[in-house]
Amino acid sequence: DAKTTQPPSMDCAEGRAANLPCNHSTISGNEYVYWYRQIHSQGPQYIIHGLKNNETNEMASLIITEDRKSSTLILPHATLRDTAVYYCIVRLRKNTDKLIFGTGTRLQVFP
Amino acid sequence: DTGVSQDPRHKITKRGQNVTFRCDPISEHNRLYWYRQTLGQGPEFLTYFQNEAQLEKSRLLSDRFSAERPKGSFSTLEIQRTEQGDSAMYLCASSLVSTADTEAFFGQGTRLTVV
């Protein structure tokens, strides 16, 4: 599986958009980009995934560059409850492969 | 069914003792994963089951570790002769792999402290 690079930490003001970047320059054509987050003392929680097109759900939006070498997770109106570690993961098979986590980005949302 | 359930939530044990953790997946999920997470790191894959069959084991899963899923429902992870380095959060996840796959849902984990 391709590796990802994320900034170790980011801050965001409550109510503002949080834009979390991820580099995956060695991603192959059939690998998906997944995002999970882990709130303190809880298990990881699925957020969103995509292959080529931008995706949006009730939690977030995922913007994947045209060359697929990077992506951005957008939380449009961050709240204090969005404070968590966010993991960007690439995986070969949709939903069927094990997840290979890096160290993620620790997002701190402040009042 | 509200999600993946793990028991116990916390376990403190003395070095050299055996411990066993239990995971109850979401009821219709046929795939079950075990991960381990140490402080400041992301979860690391240990093993996974498709129904009752253990299909993959990480090199992290030493011979002191054994996992079972006897009837394709709940799973147990046993650590024999625990060492201080085994102190970690042990996470279980489940998913449905079929014509309509689901993403993996994680439990809240079992935190093991070896003293």
PDB file of C-alpha atoms in Angstrom:
ATOM      1  CA  ASP A   1       0.000   0.000   0.000  1.00  0.00           C
ATOM      2  CA  ALA A   2       1.156   3.547  -0.718  1.00  0.00           C
ATOM      3  CA  LYS A   3       2.323   5.679   2.174  1.00  0.00           C
ATOM      4  CA  THR A   4       0.849   9.017   3.197  1.00  0.00           C
ATOM      5  CA  THR A   5       2.335  12.184   4.666  1.00  0.00           C
ATOM      6  CA  GLN A   6       0.330  14.450   6.960  1.00  0.00           C
ATOM      7  CA  PRO A   7       1.274  17.442   9.118  1.00  0.00           C
ATOM      8  CA  PRO A   8       1.562  16.350  12.750  1.00  0.00           C
ATOM      9  CA  SER A   9      -0.763  19.011  14.086  1.00  0.00           C
ATOM     10  CA  MET A  10      -3.135  21.811  13.094  1.00  0.00           C
ATOM     11  CA  ASP A  11      -5.321  24.351  14.859  1.00  0.00           C
ATOM     12  CA  CYS A  12      -8.703  25.637  13.771  1.00  0.00           C
ATOM     13  CA  ALA A  13     -11.124  28.153  15.240  1.00  0.00           C
ATOM     14  CA  GLU A  14     -14.575  26.866  16.073  1.00  0.00           C
ATOM     15  CA  GLY A  15     -17.021  27.577  13.250  1.00  0.00           C
ATOM     16  CA  ARG A  16     -14.317  27.908  10.640  1.00  0.00           C
ATOM     17  CA  ALA A  17     -13.469  25.356   7.986  1.00  0.00           C
ATOM     18  CA  ALA A  18     -10.715  22.892   8.830  1.00  0.00           C
ATOM     19  CA  ASN A  19      -8.659  21.829   5.816  1.00  0.00           C
ATOM     20  CA  LEU A  20      -6.473  18.809   6.501  1.00  0.00           C
ATOM     21  CA  PRO A  21      -3.943  17.980   3.780  1.00  0.00           C
ATOM     22  CA  CYS A  22      -2.510  14.595   2.864  1.00  0.00           C
ATOM     23  CA  ASN A  23       0.214  13.696   0.397  1.00  0.00           C
ATOM     24  CA  HIS A  24       0.133  10.286  -1.251  1.00  0.00           C
ATOM     25  CA  SER A  25       2.477  10.799  -4.179  1.00  0.00           C
ATOM     26  CA  THR A  26       3.046   7.071  -4.800  1.00  0.00           C
ATOM     27  CA  ILE A  27      -0.633   6.142  -4.935  1.00  0.00           C
ATOM     28  CA  SER A  28      -1.519   3.749  -7.733  1.00  0.00           C
ATOM     29  CA  GLY A  29      -4.519   3.997 -10.000  1.00  0.00           C
ATOM     30  CA  ASN A  30      -6.652   1.484  -8.168  1.00  0.00           C
ATOM     31  CA  GLU A  31      -5.966   2.644  -4.617  1.00  0.00           C
ATOM     32  CA  TYR A  32      -8.604   4.472  -2.629  1.00  0.00           C
ATOM     33  CA  VAL A  33      -8.061   7.387  -0.253  1.00  0.00           C
ATOM     34  CA  TYR A  34      -9.731   6.935   3.137  1.00  0.00           C
ATOM     35  CA  TRP A  35     -10.029   9.241   6.104  1.00  0.00           C
ATOM     36  CA  TYR A  36     -10.625   8.130   9.676  1.00  0.00           C
ATOM     37  CA  ARG A  37     -10.496  10.106  12.877  1.00  0.00           C
ATOM     38  CA  GLN A  38      -9.865   9.107  16.466  1.00  0.00           C
ATOM     39  CA  ILE A  39     -11.222  11.111  19.329  1.00  0.00           C
ATOM     40  CA  HIS A  40      -9.331  10.703  22.584  1.00  0.00           C
ATOM     41  CA  SER A  41      -9.861   7.312  24.245  1.00  0.00           C
ATOM     42  CA  GLN A  42     -12.116   6.036  21.475  1.00  0.00           C
ATOM     43  CA  GLY A  43     -11.613   3.754  18.484  1.00  0.00           C
ATOM     44  CA  PRO A  44     -11.110   5.234  15.015  1.00  0.00           C
ATOM     45  CA  GLN A  45     -14.210   6.409  13.178  1.00  0.00           C
ATOM     46  CA  TYR A  46     -14.703   6.302   9.432  1.00  0.00           C
ATOM     47  CA  ILE A  47     -15.240   9.702   7.819  1.00  0.00           C
ATOM     48  CA  ILE A  48     -15.136   9.446   4.046  1.00  0.00           C
ATOM     49  CA  HIS A  49     -13.329   7.832   1.128  1.00  0.00           C
ATOM     50  CA  GLY A  50     -12.782   8.418  -2.581  1.00  0.00           C
ATOM     51  CA  LEU A  51     -11.026   7.111  -5.645  1.00  0.00           C
ATOM     52  CA  LYS A  52     -10.840   9.904  -8.199  1.00  0.00           C
ATOM     53  CA  ASN A  53     -13.789  12.225  -7.765  1.00  0.00           C
ATOM     54  CA  ASN A  54     -14.430  14.645  -4.953  1.00  0.00           C
ATOM     55  CA  GLU A  55     -16.799  13.288  -2.351  1.00  0.00           C
ATOM     56  CA  THR A  56     -19.100  14.839   0.229  1.00  0.00           C
ATOM     57  CA  ASN A  57     -21.131  13.370   3.047  1.00  0.00           C
ATOM     58  CA  GLU A  58     -22.745  14.643   6.212  1.00  0.00           C
ATOM     59  CA  MET A  59     -19.404  14.743   8.025  1.00  0.00           C
ATOM     60  CA  ALA A  60     -16.926  16.170   5.538  1.00  0.00           C
ATOM     61  CA  SER A  61     -15.790  16.748   1.994  1.00  0.00           C
ATOM     62  CA  LEU A  62     -12.854  15.075   0.307  1.00  0.00           C
ATOM     63  CA  ILE A  63     -11.013  16.887  -2.449  1.00  0.00           C
ATOM     64  CA  ILE A  64      -8.604  14.737  -4.490  1.00  0.00           C
ATOM     65  CA  THR A  65      -6.233  16.449  -6.904  1.00  0.00           C
ATOM     66  CA  GLU A  66      -6.435  15.521 -10.554  1.00  0.00           C
ATOM     67  CA  ASP A  67      -3.118  13.666 -10.439  1.00  0.00           C
ATOM     68  CA  ARG A  68      -4.310  11.929  -7.228  1.00  0.00           C
ATOM     69  CA  LYS A  69      -1.013  12.655  -5.491  1.00  0.00           C
ATOM     70  CA  SER A  70      -2.670  14.597  -2.696  1.00  0.00           C
ATOM     71  CA  SER A  71      -6.021  15.187  -1.084  1.00  0.00           C
ATOM     72  CA  THR A  72      -7.666  17.496   1.430  1.00  0.00           C
ATOM     73  CA  LEU A  73     -10.281  16.640   4.009  1.00  0.00           C
ATOM     74  CA  ILE A  74     -12.567  19.585   4.694  1.00  0.00           C
ATOM     75  CA  LEU A  75     -14.663  19.957   7.826  1.00  0.00           C
ATOM     76  CA  PRO A  76     -16.813  22.914   6.754  1.00  0.00           C
ATOM     77  CA  HIS A  77     -17.752  24.241  10.202  1.00  0.00           C
ATOM     78  CA  ALA A  78     -15.457  22.789  12.822  1.00  0.00           C
ATOM     79  CA  THR A  79     -16.776  22.295  16.340  1.00  0.00           C
ATOM     80  CA  LEU A  80     -14.961  21.506  19.571  1.00  0.00           C
ATOM     81  CA  ARG A  81     -16.102  17.884  19.162  1.00  0.00           C
ATOM     82  CA  ASP A  82     -14.051  17.660  15.972  1.00  0.00           C
ATOM     83  CA  THR A  83     -10.855  17.806  18.045  1.00  0.00           C
ATOM     84  CA  ALA A  84      -9.206  14.482  17.205  1.00  0.00           C
ATOM     85  CA  VAL A  85      -6.383  12.767  15.334  1.00  0.00           C
ATOM     86  CA  TYR A  86      -7.211  12.488  11.631  1.00  0.00           C
ATOM     87  CA  TYR A  87      -5.708   9.667   9.605  1.00  0.00           C
ATOM     88  CA  CYS A  88      -5.344   9.640   5.837  1.00  0.00           C
ATOM     89  CA  ILE A  89      -4.975   6.103   4.500  1.00  0.00           C
ATOM     90  CA  VAL A  90      -4.632   4.624   1.042  1.00  0.00           C
ATOM     91  CA  ARG A  91      -5.765   1.082   0.485  1.00  0.00           C
ATOM     92  CA  LEU A  92      -5.794  -1.215  -2.483  1.00  0.00           C
ATOM     93  CA  ARG A  93      -9.235  -2.701  -2.257  1.00  0.00           C
ATOM     94  CA  LYS A  94     -12.313  -0.812  -1.278  1.00  0.00           C
ATOM     95  CA  ASN A  95     -13.422  -1.759   2.221  1.00  0.00           C
ATOM     96  CA  THR A  96     -11.801  -5.168   2.129  1.00  0.00           C
ATOM     97  CA  ASP A  97      -8.180  -4.554   2.999  1.00  0.00           C
ATOM     98  CA  LYS A  98      -6.668  -3.982   6.389  1.00  0.00           C
ATOM     99  CA  LEU A  99      -6.056  -0.349   7.264  1.00  0.00           C
ATOM    100  CA  ILE A 100      -2.463   0.861   7.513  1.00  0.00           C
ATOM    101  CA  PHE A 101      -2.441   3.891   9.806  1.00  0.00           C
ATOM    102  CA  GLY A 102       0.300   6.499   9.981  1.00  0.00           C
ATOM    103  CA  THR A 103       0.625   8.967  12.842  1.00  0.00           C
ATOM    104  CA  GLY A 104      -2.079  11.286  11.486  1.00  0.00           C
ATOM    105  CA  THR A 105      -2.771  14.967  12.089  1.00  0.00           C
ATOM    106  CA  ARG A 106      -3.828  16.113  15.527  1.00  0.00           C
ATOM    107  CA  LEU A 107      -6.511  18.761  14.946  1.00  0.00           C
ATOM    108  CA  GLN A 108      -7.211  21.082  17.835  1.00  0.00           C
ATOM    109  CA  VAL A 109     -10.386  23.158  17.494  1.00  0.00           C
ATOM    110  CA  PHE A 110     -10.361  26.144  19.822  1.00  0.00           C
ATOM    111  CA  PRO A 111     -13.234  28.394  20.946  1.00  0.00           C
TER     112      PRO A 111
ATOM    113  CA  ASP B   1     -26.891  -3.721  18.064  1.00  0.00           C
ATOM    114  CA  THR B   2     -25.146  -0.443  18.603  1.00  0.00           C
ATOM    115  CA  GLY B   3     -21.674  -1.288  17.401  1.00  0.00           C
ATOM    116  CA  VAL B   4     -18.516  -3.215  18.124  1.00  0.00           C
ATOM    117  CA  SER B   5     -18.195  -4.122  21.779  1.00  0.00           C
ATOM    118  CA  GLN B   6     -14.941  -4.914  23.570  1.00  0.00           C
ATOM    119  CA  ASP B   7     -14.443  -6.324  27.016  1.00  0.00           C
ATOM    120  CA  PRO B   8     -12.842  -5.417  29.340  1.00  0.00           C
ATOM    121  CA  ARG B   9     -12.242  -1.723  28.702  1.00  0.00           C
ATOM    122  CA  HIS B  10      -9.231  -1.699  30.984  1.00  0.00           C
ATOM    123  CA  LYS B  11      -6.930  -4.444  32.234  1.00  0.00           C
ATOM    124  CA  ILE B  12      -3.976  -4.211  34.582  1.00  0.00           C
ATOM    125  CA  THR B  13      -1.885  -7.325  34.886  1.00  0.00           C
ATOM    126  CA  LYS B  14       1.448  -8.360  36.300  1.00  0.00           C
ATOM    127  CA  ARG B  15       4.255  -9.265  33.980  1.00  0.00           C
ATOM    128  CA  GLY B  16       4.189 -12.950  33.128  1.00  0.00           C
ATOM    129  CA  GLN B  17       0.434 -13.361  33.502  1.00  0.00           C
ATOM    130  CA  ASN B  18      -1.905 -14.362  30.683  1.00  0.00           C
ATOM    131  CA  VAL B  19      -4.722 -12.091  29.576  1.00  0.00           C
ATOM    132  CA  THR B  20      -7.671 -12.560  27.252  1.00  0.00           C
ATOM    133  CA  PHE B  21      -9.753  -9.899  25.557  1.00  0.00           C
ATOM    134  CA  ARG B  22     -13.109 -10.318  23.885  1.00  0.00           C
ATOM    135  CA  CYS B  23     -14.600  -8.566  20.872  1.00  0.00           C
ATOM    136  CA  ASP B  24     -18.217  -8.750  19.776  1.00  0.00           C
ATOM    137  CA  PRO B  25     -18.571  -7.397  16.225  1.00  0.00           C
ATOM    138  CA  ILE B  26     -21.639  -5.903  14.611  1.00  0.00           C
ATOM    139  CA  SER B  27     -23.910  -8.888  14.170  1.00  0.00           C
ATOM    140  CA  GLU B  28     -24.005  -9.279  10.392  1.00  0.00           C
ATOM    141  CA  HIS B  29     -20.337  -8.454   9.857  1.00  0.00           C
ATOM    142  CA  ASN B  30     -18.258 -11.330   8.508  1.00  0.00           C
ATOM    143  CA  ARG B  31     -14.828  -9.737   8.831  1.00  0.00           C
ATOM    144  CA  LEU B  32     -13.121  -8.988  12.133  1.00  0.00           C
ATOM    145  CA  TYR B  33      -9.800  -7.220  12.690  1.00  0.00           C
ATOM    146  CA  TRP B  34      -7.491  -6.774  15.650  1.00  0.00           C
ATOM    147  CA  TYR B  35      -5.172  -3.780  15.967  1.00  0.00           C
ATOM    148  CA  ARG B  36      -2.773  -2.571  18.624  1.00  0.00           C
ATOM    149  CA  GLN B  37      -2.088   1.074  19.412  1.00  0.00           C
ATOM    150  CA  THR B  38       0.683   2.499  21.551  1.00  0.00           C
ATOM    151  CA  LEU B  39       0.831   6.063  22.825  1.00  0.00           C
ATOM    152  CA  GLY B  40       1.284   8.647  20.095  1.00  0.00           C
ATOM    153  CA  GLN B  41       1.103   6.119  17.284  1.00  0.00           C
ATOM    154  CA  GLY B  42      -1.624   5.078  14.901  1.00  0.00           C
ATOM    155  CA  PRO B  43      -3.198   1.641  15.236  1.00  0.00           C
ATOM    156  CA  GLU B  44      -1.096  -1.249  13.943  1.00  0.00           C
ATOM    157  CA  PHE B  45      -2.706  -4.228  12.243  1.00  0.00           C
ATOM    158  CA  LEU B  46      -2.371  -7.567  14.063  1.00  0.00           C
ATOM    159  CA  THR B  47      -4.691 -10.054  12.382  1.00  0.00           C
ATOM    160  CA  TYR B  48      -8.049 -10.523  10.742  1.00  0.00           C
ATOM    161  CA  PHE B  49     -10.746 -13.150  10.298  1.00  0.00           C
ATOM    162  CA  GLN B  50     -13.161 -13.813   7.522  1.00  0.00           C
ATOM    163  CA  ASN B  51     -15.957 -15.616   9.353  1.00  0.00           C
ATOM    164  CA  GLU B  52     -14.078 -18.189  11.492  1.00  0.00           C
ATOM    165  CA  ALA B  53     -10.988 -18.359   9.285  1.00  0.00           C
ATOM    166  CA  GLN B  54      -7.902 -16.390  10.322  1.00  0.00           C
ATOM    167  CA  LEU B  55      -6.629 -15.123   6.979  1.00  0.00           C
ATOM    168  CA  GLU B  56      -3.691 -12.903   7.830  1.00  0.00           C
ATOM    169  CA  LYS B  57      -1.356 -12.374  10.750  1.00  0.00           C
ATOM    170  CA  SER B  58       1.106  -9.535  11.137  1.00  0.00           C
ATOM    171  CA  ARG B  59       4.723 -10.176  12.112  1.00  0.00           C
ATOM    172  CA  LEU B  60       3.818  -8.152  15.226  1.00  0.00           C
ATOM    173  CA  LEU B  61       1.745 -11.133  16.355  1.00  0.00           C
ATOM    174  CA  SER B  62       4.415 -13.100  18.188  1.00  0.00           C
ATOM    175  CA  ASP B  63       3.918 -16.685  19.320  1.00  0.00           C
ATOM    176  CA  ARG B  64       2.717 -15.355  22.685  1.00  0.00           C
ATOM    177  CA  PHE B  65      -0.354 -13.948  20.953  1.00  0.00           C
ATOM    178  CA  SER B  66      -3.255 -16.034  19.736  1.00  0.00           C
ATOM    179  CA  ALA B  67      -6.597 -15.012  18.329  1.00  0.00           C
ATOM    180  CA  GLU B  68      -9.699 -17.056  17.706  1.00  0.00           C
ATOM    181  CA  ARG B  69     -13.122 -16.588  16.240  1.00  0.00           C
ATOM    182  CA  PRO B  70     -14.603 -20.022  16.827  1.00  0.00           C
ATOM    183  CA  LYS B  71     -18.088 -19.626  15.387  1.00  0.00           C
ATOM    184  CA  GLY B  72     -17.520 -16.667  13.164  1.00  0.00           C
ATOM    185  CA  SER B  73     -19.124 -14.336  15.670  1.00  0.00           C
ATOM    186  CA  PHE B  74     -17.182 -13.014  18.682  1.00  0.00           C
ATOM    187  CA  SER B  75     -13.401 -13.172  18.821  1.00  0.00           C
ATOM    188  CA  THR B  76     -10.835 -13.485  21.597  1.00  0.00           C
ATOM    189  CA  LEU B  77      -7.252 -12.268  21.690  1.00  0.00           C
ATOM    190  CA  GLU B  78      -5.010 -13.946  24.247  1.00  0.00           C
ATOM    191  CA  ILE B  79      -1.575 -12.798  25.288  1.00  0.00           C
ATOM    192  CA  GLN B  80       0.515 -15.314  27.196  1.00  0.00           C
ATOM    193  CA  ARG B  81       3.379 -14.417  29.525  1.00  0.00           C
ATOM    194  CA  THR B  82       2.728 -10.701  29.199  1.00  0.00           C
ATOM    195  CA  GLU B  83       5.639  -8.292  28.965  1.00  0.00           C
ATOM    196  CA  GLN B  84       5.758  -4.572  29.706  1.00  0.00           C
ATOM    197  CA  GLY B  85       6.043  -3.918  25.980  1.00  0.00           C
ATOM    198  CA  ASP B  86       2.589  -5.406  25.520  1.00  0.00           C
ATOM    199  CA  SER B  87       1.083  -2.396  27.273  1.00  0.00           C
ATOM    200  CA  ALA B  88      -1.137  -0.779  24.634  1.00  0.00           C
ATOM    201  CA  MET B  89      -4.681  -0.232  23.485  1.00  0.00           C
ATOM    202  CA  TYR B  90      -6.051  -3.289  21.692  1.00  0.00           C
ATOM    203  CA  LEU B  91      -8.694  -2.363  19.143  1.00  0.00           C
ATOM    204  CA  CYS B  92     -11.185  -4.580  17.380  1.00  0.00           C
ATOM    205  CA  ALA B  93     -12.990  -3.652  14.168  1.00  0.00           C
ATOM    206  CA  SER B  94     -15.572  -5.383  12.017  1.00  0.00           C
ATOM    207  CA  SER B  95     -16.902  -4.964   8.511  1.00  0.00           C
ATOM    208  CA  LEU B  96     -19.150  -6.646   6.016  1.00  0.00           C
ATOM    209  CA  VAL B  97     -17.463  -7.932   2.891  1.00  0.00           C
ATOM    210  CA  SER B  98     -20.028  -8.921   0.302  1.00  0.00           C
ATOM    211  CA  THR B  99     -21.764  -7.429  -2.694  1.00  0.00           C
ATOM    212  CA  ALA B 100     -22.435  -4.399  -0.503  1.00  0.00           C
ATOM    213  CA  ASP B 101     -19.245  -3.798   1.454  1.00  0.00           C
ATOM    214  CA  THR B 102     -19.150  -1.593   4.497  1.00  0.00           C
ATOM    215  CA  GLU B 103     -16.281   0.302   5.963  1.00  0.00           C
ATOM    216  CA  ALA B 104     -14.668  -0.908   9.173  1.00  0.00           C
ATOM    217  CA  PHE B 105     -16.312  -0.009  12.482  1.00  0.00           C
ATOM    218  CA  PHE B 106     -14.081   0.060  15.527  1.00  0.00           C
ATOM    219  CA  GLY B 107     -14.783  -0.710  19.148  1.00  0.00           C
ATOM    220  CA  GLN B 108     -13.577   1.501  21.969  1.00  0.00           C
ATOM    221  CA  GLY B 109     -10.681  -0.777  22.699  1.00  0.00           C
ATOM    222  CA  THR B 110      -9.179  -2.582  25.664  1.00  0.00           C
ATOM    223  CA  ARG B 111      -6.371  -0.715  27.385  1.00  0.00           C
ATOM    224  CA  LEU B 112      -3.782  -3.138  28.766  1.00  0.00           C
ATOM    225  CA  THR B 113      -1.242  -2.092  31.344  1.00  0.00           C
ATOM    226  CA  VAL B 114       1.458  -4.596  32.269  1.00  0.00           C
ATOM    227  CA  VAL B 115       3.192  -3.790  35.562  1.00  0.00           C
TER     228      VAL B 115
END
